Amino acid sequence: MTERTERAVGGAVERAVHAATHAVLSETADGRPGKAGDARPGTAGTRPVRAAEGASAGAAGRPSRAAGREDRGRSVPAGDALGEVTQPSRAAVAGEHAGAAGAVRGAGGAGRPEAEGASAPAGDAARPLRLGTRRSKLAMAQSGQIAQAVRELTGRAVELVEITTYGDTSREHLAQIGGTGVFVTALRDALLSGEVDFAVHSLKDLPTTQPEELALAAVPPREDPRDALVARDGLTLDRLPRGARVGTGSPRRMAQLNAYARSHGLQIETVPIRGNVDTRIGYVRSGELDAVVLAAAGLSRIGRSDEVTEFLSVDFVLPAPGQGALAIECPASNADLVAALAELDDPYTRAAVTAERALLAALEAGCSAPVGALADLSGEGQVVNEMRLRGVVGTTDGATLVQLSTTGPVPTSHGDAVALGRELASEMLAKGAAGLMGERVL
């Protein structure tokens, strides 16, 4: 990473996080149990977009890894790639949430150019920016939101370049094919080859090691981090019948759902499943399963929150590290683009997910390990001054959980956030967490 890029990413983000500690307290996940229709925590940043019909995960071809390459899709203008777009305003995407964007732009003066000054190299200024995205309905929806925000920031057209990843086409369980990182490799290859200019990921899918050639330019305001139950007949978890079959592709969810069932006298069977949102909810509609558990943020982004029968409290089901957040990545060598995209960064979300991912990395656990983590912010009156980080590791049958938390001052730098995550991971390892995760990433 060049010195110029380090200034664009590191300096701007650290000043932003420091400034944000004095900003007005934003709405954060409060851990209360929710039913469909309850106010969702952390939803101020983006609004749902309905993607084009038929754009679902796994829609294109066989796993391309067998042929030694990833399949590439056609480039389409961002506006045409989506059906009906609910266009977020710049304020909504860049930090309407607690005035964070204002704090970011006002922090330090120099070090983060305004969008008008963060132009692309002269030879490229006329061409559209190419945004790499997976082809699933959810990926297209969230990439469409970011495309619109970047268009408003830079004044340049943005086109979506659809890319099929091995994770989209393989029907094997994620733990067998490398965890959620399999959704990222093809997009990163496209960035490094120059096929696309930037990419949008679900942050929980990113491996915790960041390649030097790529910059995590922005983490926009987080959506609701909770998990959500979609059950037959409008049922909640406590009202599911004895022996109910609950589908999820996540060992983390299995561990916590089974632990909750054990402690509340419920009898459920957790069933491993794969597939896009339509496929998973279809298992419930067909009667094959009694319920499925999905990320609330994903359902919100595709306009399907009304199908949720219960938002699961983070007090008994912690989300995956980074769940509900997006990651915008681009080549580290393109300092102008790094600086422009950094306008979308939310310092609250950046600090929280950095601590969560540091915990995951320190546990030496992969993306598919049964690890949950959530950092939330609190304060006195209207001033944010404290962060609480919670973590959990458990066996998938729910028989054993290690669940701990730590609280400290709001991190004022990347290093402070990492230190908080590592501190909690160390305590969890001392309580036996290593023996509950299966194979660790060494």
Coordinates of C-alpha atoms in Angstrom, one line a residue:
M1 CA 0.0 0.0 0.0
T2 CA 1.4 3.4 -1.0
E3 CA 2.1 6.2 1.5
R4 CA -0.5 8.3 -0.2
T5 CA -3.2 5.5 0.1
E6 CA -2.2 4.9 3.8
R7 CA -2.9 8.6 4.4
A8 CA -6.3 8.4 2.6
V9 CA -7.5 5.3 4.5
G10 CA -5.6 5.2 7.8
G11 CA -5.4 8.9 8.6
A12 CA -9.0 9.7 7.5
V13 CA -10.6 6.8 9.3
E14 CA -8.7 7.2 12.5
R15 CA -9.6 10.9 12.7
A16 CA -13.2 10.0 11.8
V17 CA -13.4 7.5 14.7
H18 CA -11.9 10.0 17.1
A19 CA -14.4 12.7 16.0
A20 CA -17.3 10.3 16.2
T21 CA -16.7 9.7 19.9
H22 CA -18.0 13.2 20.5
A23 CA -20.9 13.0 18.0
V24 CA -24.5 12.6 18.9
L25 CA -25.4 9.1 20.0
S26 CA -26.9 7.1 17.1
E27 CA -29.6 4.4 17.2
T28 CA -27.9 1.1 18.0
A29 CA -29.0 -2.5 18.5
D30 CA -30.3 -2.6 22.0
G31 CA -30.7 -6.4 22.3
R32 CA -34.4 -6.3 23.0
P33 CA -36.4 -9.2 21.6
G34 CA -38.4 -8.1 18.6
K35 CA -41.5 -9.3 16.7
A36 CA -42.3 -8.5 13.1
G37 CA -43.2 -4.8 13.0
D38 CA -41.0 -3.7 15.9
A39 CA -38.6 -0.9 15.2
R40 CA -35.3 -2.3 13.9
P41 CA -32.0 -1.1 15.5
G42 CA -29.4 0.3 13.3
T43 CA -31.5 0.8 10.2
A44 CA -30.8 4.5 9.5
G45 CA -28.1 4.0 6.9
T46 CA -29.7 2.4 3.8
R47 CA -33.1 1.5 2.5
P48 CA -34.2 -1.7 0.7
V49 CA -33.8 -2.0 -3.1
R50 CA -35.8 -4.6 -5.1
A51 CA -33.4 -6.3 -7.5
A52 CA -34.2 -7.5 -11.0
E53 CA -36.4 -10.5 -11.4
G54 CA -34.6 -13.8 -11.6
A55 CA -31.3 -12.5 -10.1
S56 CA -30.7 -15.2 -7.5
A57 CA -27.7 -16.9 -6.0
G58 CA -26.4 -19.8 -8.0
A59 CA -28.3 -18.7 -11.1
A60 CA -25.4 -19.0 -13.5
G61 CA -23.7 -22.2 -14.5
R62 CA -21.6 -24.8 -12.7
P63 CA -18.8 -24.1 -10.3
S64 CA -16.2 -22.5 -12.5
R65 CA -13.3 -23.5 -10.3
A66 CA -13.4 -26.9 -12.1
A67 CA -12.5 -25.1 -15.3
G68 CA -9.7 -23.2 -13.5
R69 CA -11.4 -19.8 -13.6
E70 CA -14.4 -17.9 -12.3
D71 CA -17.3 -17.1 -14.7
R72 CA -17.8 -13.4 -15.5
G73 CA -21.1 -11.8 -16.2
R74 CA -21.9 -8.9 -18.4
S75 CA -21.6 -5.3 -17.4
V76 CA -24.9 -3.4 -17.0
P77 CA -25.7 0.1 -16.0
A78 CA -26.5 0.2 -12.2
G79 CA -29.9 1.6 -12.8
D80 CA -30.8 -1.1 -15.3
A81 CA -29.5 -3.9 -13.2
L82 CA -32.2 -3.3 -10.6
G83 CA -36.0 -3.5 -11.0
E84 CA -37.5 -0.8 -8.9
V85 CA -34.8 1.2 -7.0
T86 CA -35.5 3.0 -3.8
Q87 CA -32.6 5.4 -4.1
P88 CA -30.9 6.4 -0.8
S89 CA -29.9 9.9 -0.4
R90 CA -26.2 10.7 0.2
A91 CA -27.0 11.7 3.7
A92 CA -28.7 8.3 4.4
V93 CA -25.8 6.3 3.0
A94 CA -22.9 8.3 4.3
G95 CA -24.0 8.7 7.9
E96 CA -27.5 10.3 8.6
H97 CA -27.1 7.9 11.6
A98 CA -25.9 10.2 14.5
G99 CA -24.5 12.9 12.3
A100 CA -21.5 10.6 11.7
A101 CA -20.8 11.7 8.2
G102 CA -20.6 15.3 9.3
A103 CA -18.2 14.4 12.0
V104 CA -16.1 12.5 9.4
R105 CA -16.0 15.3 6.9
G106 CA -15.2 17.8 9.5
A107 CA -12.5 15.9 11.2
G108 CA -9.0 17.0 10.5
G109 CA -9.7 19.2 7.5
A110 CA -7.1 17.8 5.1
G111 CA -6.7 14.1 4.7
R112 CA -10.1 13.3 3.1
P113 CA -10.8 15.3 0.0
E114 CA -14.4 16.1 -0.8
A115 CA -15.9 14.0 -3.6
E116 CA -15.4 16.8 -6.2
G117 CA -11.7 16.8 -5.5
A118 CA -11.3 13.0 -5.4
S119 CA -11.6 12.5 -9.2
A120 CA -10.3 9.5 -11.1
P121 CA -7.2 9.8 -13.3
A122 CA -7.8 12.1 -16.3
G123 CA -7.8 9.3 -18.8
D124 CA -10.5 7.4 -17.0
A125 CA -12.7 10.3 -15.9
A126 CA -15.2 9.8 -18.8
R127 CA -15.8 6.1 -18.4
P128 CA -18.3 4.6 -15.9
L129 CA -16.9 3.2 -12.6
R130 CA -17.3 -0.6 -12.6
L131 CA -18.7 -2.1 -9.4
G132 CA -18.1 -5.9 -9.0
T133 CA -21.0 -7.8 -7.4
R134 CA -22.3 -11.3 -7.0
R135 CA -25.4 -12.1 -9.0
S136 CA -27.7 -13.0 -6.1
K137 CA -30.8 -10.8 -5.6
L138 CA -29.4 -9.7 -2.2
A139 CA -26.0 -8.8 -3.6
M140 CA -27.5 -6.9 -6.5
A141 CA -29.8 -5.0 -4.2
Q142 CA -27.0 -3.9 -1.8
S143 CA -24.6 -3.1 -4.6
G144 CA -27.3 -1.0 -6.3
Q145 CA -27.6 1.1 -3.1
I146 CA -23.9 1.7 -3.1
A147 CA -23.8 2.4 -6.8
Q148 CA -26.3 5.1 -6.4
A149 CA -24.4 6.7 -3.5
V150 CA -21.1 6.6 -5.4
R151 CA -22.8 8.2 -8.4
E152 CA -24.0 11.0 -6.2
L153 CA -20.6 11.4 -4.6
T154 CA -18.5 11.4 -7.8
G155 CA -20.9 12.5 -10.5
R156 CA -19.8 9.5 -12.6
A157 CA -21.9 6.7 -14.0
V158 CA -21.6 3.4 -12.2
E159 CA -22.2 0.1 -13.8
L160 CA -22.6 -3.3 -12.1
V161 CA -20.4 -6.1 -13.3
E162 CA -22.0 -9.4 -12.3
I163 CA -19.5 -12.1 -11.2
T164 CA -20.4 -15.6 -10.2
T165 CA -18.3 -17.0 -7.3
Y166 CA -17.7 -20.6 -6.4
G167 CA -19.8 -20.2 -3.3
D168 CA -22.8 -19.2 -5.4
T169 CA -22.7 -22.4 -7.5
S170 CA -21.5 -25.1 -5.1
R171 CA -24.2 -26.9 -3.2
E172 CA -21.8 -28.2 -0.6
H173 CA -22.0 -26.9 3.0
L174 CA -19.9 -23.8 3.5
A175 CA -17.7 -25.4 6.2
Q176 CA -16.7 -28.0 3.5
I177 CA -15.6 -25.5 0.8
G178 CA -13.8 -22.9 2.9
G179 CA -16.5 -20.9 4.7
T180 CA -18.1 -17.7 3.6
G181 CA -14.7 -16.5 2.1
V182 CA -15.6 -18.5 -1.0
F183 CA -18.0 -15.6 -1.9
V184 CA -15.1 -13.2 -2.0
T185 CA -12.3 -14.7 -4.0
A186 CA -13.7 -14.1 -7.5
L187 CA -14.5 -10.5 -6.7
R188 CA -11.1 -9.8 -5.4
D189 CA -9.5 -11.5 -8.4
A190 CA -11.6 -9.1 -10.6
L191 CA -10.3 -6.1 -8.6
L192 CA -6.7 -7.2 -8.9
S193 CA -7.0 -7.9 -12.6
G194 CA -8.5 -4.5 -13.3
E195 CA -11.8 -6.0 -14.5
V196 CA -13.7 -3.9 -11.9
D197 CA -12.8 -0.7 -10.1
F198 CA -14.4 -1.5 -6.7
A199 CA -16.5 -4.2 -5.1
V200 CA -19.2 -4.5 -2.5
H201 CA -19.2 -7.4 0.0
S202 CA -21.3 -8.5 2.9
L203 CA -18.7 -7.8 5.6
K204 CA -19.3 -11.0 7.4
D205 CA -18.1 -12.9 4.3
L206 CA -14.6 -11.2 4.3
P207 CA -11.7 -13.2 5.7
T208 CA -10.1 -11.4 8.6
T209 CA -6.8 -11.0 6.8
Q210 CA -6.8 -8.0 4.4
P211 CA -4.6 -8.3 1.3
E212 CA -2.1 -5.5 1.0
E213 CA -3.1 -4.8 -2.6
L214 CA -6.6 -4.0 -1.6
A215 CA -8.1 -1.3 0.6
L216 CA -11.2 -1.6 2.7
A217 CA -12.1 1.9 1.7
A218 CA -15.5 2.2 3.5
V219 CA -17.8 0.5 5.9
P220 CA -21.2 2.3 5.5
P221 CA -23.7 2.5 8.3
R222 CA -24.8 -0.9 9.6
E223 CA -28.2 -2.4 9.1
D224 CA -30.0 -4.4 11.8
P225 CA -27.4 -7.0 12.9
R226 CA -29.9 -9.4 14.4
D227 CA -31.0 -12.8 13.1
A228 CA -34.6 -13.3 12.1
L229 CA -37.0 -16.2 12.3
V230 CA -39.3 -17.0 9.4
A231 CA -41.7 -19.7 10.7
R232 CA -44.9 -21.3 9.5
D233 CA -48.2 -19.9 10.8
G234 CA -46.6 -16.8 12.2
L235 CA -44.9 -18.7 15.0
T236 CA -42.2 -17.4 17.3
L237 CA -39.3 -19.6 18.5
D238 CA -40.9 -20.3 21.9
R239 CA -44.1 -21.4 20.2
L240 CA -42.7 -23.9 17.7
P241 CA -44.0 -27.4 18.1
R242 CA -42.0 -30.1 19.8
G243 CA -39.5 -31.5 17.4
A244 CA -39.8 -28.6 15.0
R245 CA -37.2 -28.5 12.2
V246 CA -35.4 -25.2 11.9
G247 CA -33.1 -24.6 8.9
T248 CA -29.9 -22.7 8.9
G249 CA -26.6 -22.9 7.1
S250 CA -24.7 -21.5 10.1
P251 CA -22.9 -23.5 12.8
R252 CA -23.0 -20.3 14.9
R253 CA -26.8 -20.2 14.8
M254 CA -27.1 -23.9 15.4
A255 CA -25.0 -23.7 18.6
Q256 CA -27.0 -20.8 20.0
L257 CA -30.5 -22.0 19.0
N258 CA -29.8 -25.4 20.5
A259 CA -28.4 -23.8 23.7
Y260 CA -31.5 -21.6 23.9
A261 CA -33.8 -24.6 23.4
R262 CA -32.0 -26.7 26.0
S263 CA -32.3 -23.9 28.6
H264 CA -36.0 -23.2 27.9
G265 CA -37.3 -26.7 27.7
L266 CA -37.8 -26.7 23.9
Q267 CA -37.1 -29.5 21.5
I268 CA -36.0 -28.5 18.1
E269 CA -33.9 -30.0 15.3
T270 CA -31.5 -27.7 13.5
V271 CA -31.2 -28.7 9.8
P272 CA -28.3 -27.5 7.7
I273 CA -29.4 -25.8 4.5
R274 CA -27.9 -23.8 1.6
G275 CA -29.5 -21.6 -1.0
N276 CA -30.7 -18.0 -1.6
V277 CA -33.5 -16.3 0.4
D278 CA -36.2 -17.6 -1.9
T279 CA -35.0 -21.1 -1.6
R280 CA -34.7 -21.0 2.2
I281 CA -38.1 -19.5 2.8
G282 CA -39.5 -21.9 0.2
Y283 CA -38.6 -24.8 2.6
V284 CA -41.1 -23.3 5.1
R285 CA -43.8 -22.6 2.6
S286 CA -43.6 -26.2 1.3
G287 CA -43.8 -27.6 4.8
E288 CA -40.3 -29.3 4.6
L289 CA -39.2 -27.1 7.5
D290 CA -41.1 -25.4 10.3
A291 CA -38.8 -22.4 10.3
V292 CA -35.6 -20.9 8.9
V293 CA -33.2 -18.4 10.4
L294 CA -31.8 -15.6 8.2
A295 CA -30.0 -12.3 8.7
A296 CA -32.5 -9.5 9.3
A297 CA -30.4 -7.1 7.3
G298 CA -30.6 -9.2 4.1
L299 CA -34.3 -9.5 4.4
S300 CA -34.6 -5.7 4.8
R301 CA -32.4 -4.9 1.8
I302 CA -34.6 -7.0 -0.5
G303 CA -37.9 -5.7 1.0
R304 CA -39.0 -8.9 2.7
S305 CA -38.9 -8.0 6.4
D306 CA -42.7 -8.5 6.5
E307 CA -42.1 -12.2 6.3
V308 CA -40.2 -12.2 9.6
T309 CA -42.2 -13.8 12.5
E310 CA -39.6 -12.9 15.2
F311 CA -36.4 -10.9 15.4
L312 CA -34.1 -12.9 17.6
S313 CA -32.7 -11.0 20.6
V314 CA -28.9 -10.6 20.6
D315 CA -29.2 -11.6 24.3
F316 CA -29.5 -15.2 23.2
V317 CA -28.3 -15.3 19.6
L318 CA -25.3 -13.1 18.9
P319 CA -24.8 -12.4 15.1
A320 CA -21.8 -13.2 13.1
P321 CA -18.9 -10.7 13.3
G322 CA -19.7 -7.9 10.9
Q323 CA -23.3 -9.1 10.2
G324 CA -25.5 -6.3 8.8
A325 CA -22.5 -4.3 7.6
L326 CA -21.2 -3.9 4.0
A327 CA -17.6 -3.6 2.9
I328 CA -16.5 -1.5 -0.1
E329 CA -13.1 -2.6 -1.4
C330 CA -10.9 -1.2 -4.1
P331 CA -7.2 -1.4 -5.2
A332 CA -5.0 0.2 -2.7
S333 CA -3.0 1.8 -5.5
N334 CA -5.9 4.0 -6.5
A335 CA -5.6 6.7 -3.8
D336 CA -8.2 9.0 -5.5
L337 CA -10.9 6.3 -5.5
V338 CA -10.0 5.2 -2.0
A339 CA -10.5 8.8 -0.8
A340 CA -13.8 9.2 -2.7
L341 CA -15.2 5.9 -1.4
A342 CA -14.1 6.8 2.1
E343 CA -16.9 9.4 2.1
L344 CA -19.3 6.5 2.7
D345 CA -17.5 5.3 5.8
D346 CA -19.4 5.3 9.1
P347 CA -16.9 5.6 12.0
Y348 CA -19.3 3.9 14.5
T349 CA -19.8 0.9 12.3
R350 CA -16.1 0.8 11.4
A351 CA -15.0 0.7 15.1
A352 CA -17.6 -1.9 16.0
V353 CA -16.9 -4.4 13.2
T354 CA -13.1 -3.9 13.6
A355 CA -13.4 -5.1 17.2
E356 CA -15.7 -8.0 16.3
R357 CA -13.4 -9.2 13.5
A358 CA -10.3 -8.8 15.7
L359 CA -12.0 -11.2 18.1
L360 CA -12.6 -13.7 15.3
A361 CA -9.1 -13.4 14.1
A362 CA -7.6 -13.8 17.6
L363 CA -9.6 -17.0 18.1
E364 CA -8.0 -18.2 14.9
A365 CA -11.5 -19.2 13.7
G366 CA -12.7 -19.2 10.1
C367 CA -15.8 -17.5 8.8
S368 CA -17.9 -20.6 9.2
A369 CA -16.8 -21.3 12.8
P370 CA -19.5 -21.2 15.5
V371 CA -18.5 -17.8 16.7
G372 CA -20.8 -14.8 17.3
A373 CA -19.8 -11.3 18.2
L374 CA -21.4 -7.9 18.6
A375 CA -20.0 -4.5 19.6
D376 CA -22.5 -1.8 20.5
L377 CA -22.0 1.7 21.7
S378 CA -23.5 3.5 24.7
G379 CA -23.0 6.8 26.5
E380 CA -24.2 9.3 29.0
G381 CA -26.9 11.6 27.7
Q382 CA -26.2 12.3 24.0
V383 CA -22.4 11.6 24.0
V384 CA -21.0 8.2 23.0
N385 CA -18.2 7.2 25.3
E386 CA -18.3 3.4 25.8
M387 CA -18.3 0.2 23.7
R388 CA -19.4 -3.2 24.9
L389 CA -18.1 -6.2 23.0
R390 CA -19.8 -9.6 23.4
G391 CA -18.6 -12.9 22.0
V392 CA -19.7 -16.5 22.0
V393 CA -18.3 -19.8 20.9
G394 CA -20.2 -23.1 21.2
T395 CA -20.7 -26.6 20.1
T396 CA -23.4 -27.0 17.4
D397 CA -25.5 -29.1 19.7
G398 CA -25.7 -26.3 22.2
A399 CA -24.4 -28.4 25.0
T400 CA -21.5 -26.1 25.8
L401 CA -21.1 -22.3 25.2
V402 CA -18.4 -19.9 26.2
Q403 CA -20.0 -16.4 26.3
L404 CA -18.2 -13.4 27.6
S405 CA -18.2 -9.6 27.3
T406 CA -15.9 -6.7 27.9
T407 CA -16.6 -3.0 28.1
G408 CA -14.2 -0.1 27.4
P409 CA -13.9 3.4 26.1
V410 CA -15.0 3.9 22.4
P411 CA -11.9 3.1 20.3
T412 CA -10.3 6.2 18.9
S413 CA -8.1 4.3 16.4
H414 CA -8.0 1.1 14.5
G415 CA -5.5 -0.3 16.9
D416 CA -7.7 0.4 19.9
A417 CA -10.6 -1.5 18.3
V418 CA -8.3 -4.4 17.5
A419 CA -7.0 -4.5 21.1
L420 CA -10.5 -4.7 22.5
G421 CA -11.3 -7.7 20.3
R422 CA -8.1 -9.4 21.2
E423 CA -8.6 -8.9 24.9
L424 CA -12.0 -10.6 24.8
A425 CA -10.7 -13.4 22.6
S426 CA -7.9 -14.1 25.1
E427 CA -10.4 -14.4 27.9
M428 CA -12.6 -16.7 25.9
L429 CA -9.6 -18.9 25.0
A430 CA -8.7 -19.1 28.7
K431 CA -12.3 -20.4 29.3
G432 CA -11.8 -23.2 26.8
A433 CA -13.2 -21.7 23.6
A434 CA -10.5 -23.3 21.4
G435 CA -11.9 -26.8 22.1
L436 CA -15.4 -25.8 20.9
M437 CA -14.6 -24.5 17.4
G438 CA -13.6 -27.7 15.7
E439 CA -10.7 -27.1 13.2
R440 CA -9.0 -23.7 13.8
V441 CA -7.4 -21.6 11.1
L442 CA -3.7 -21.7 11.8

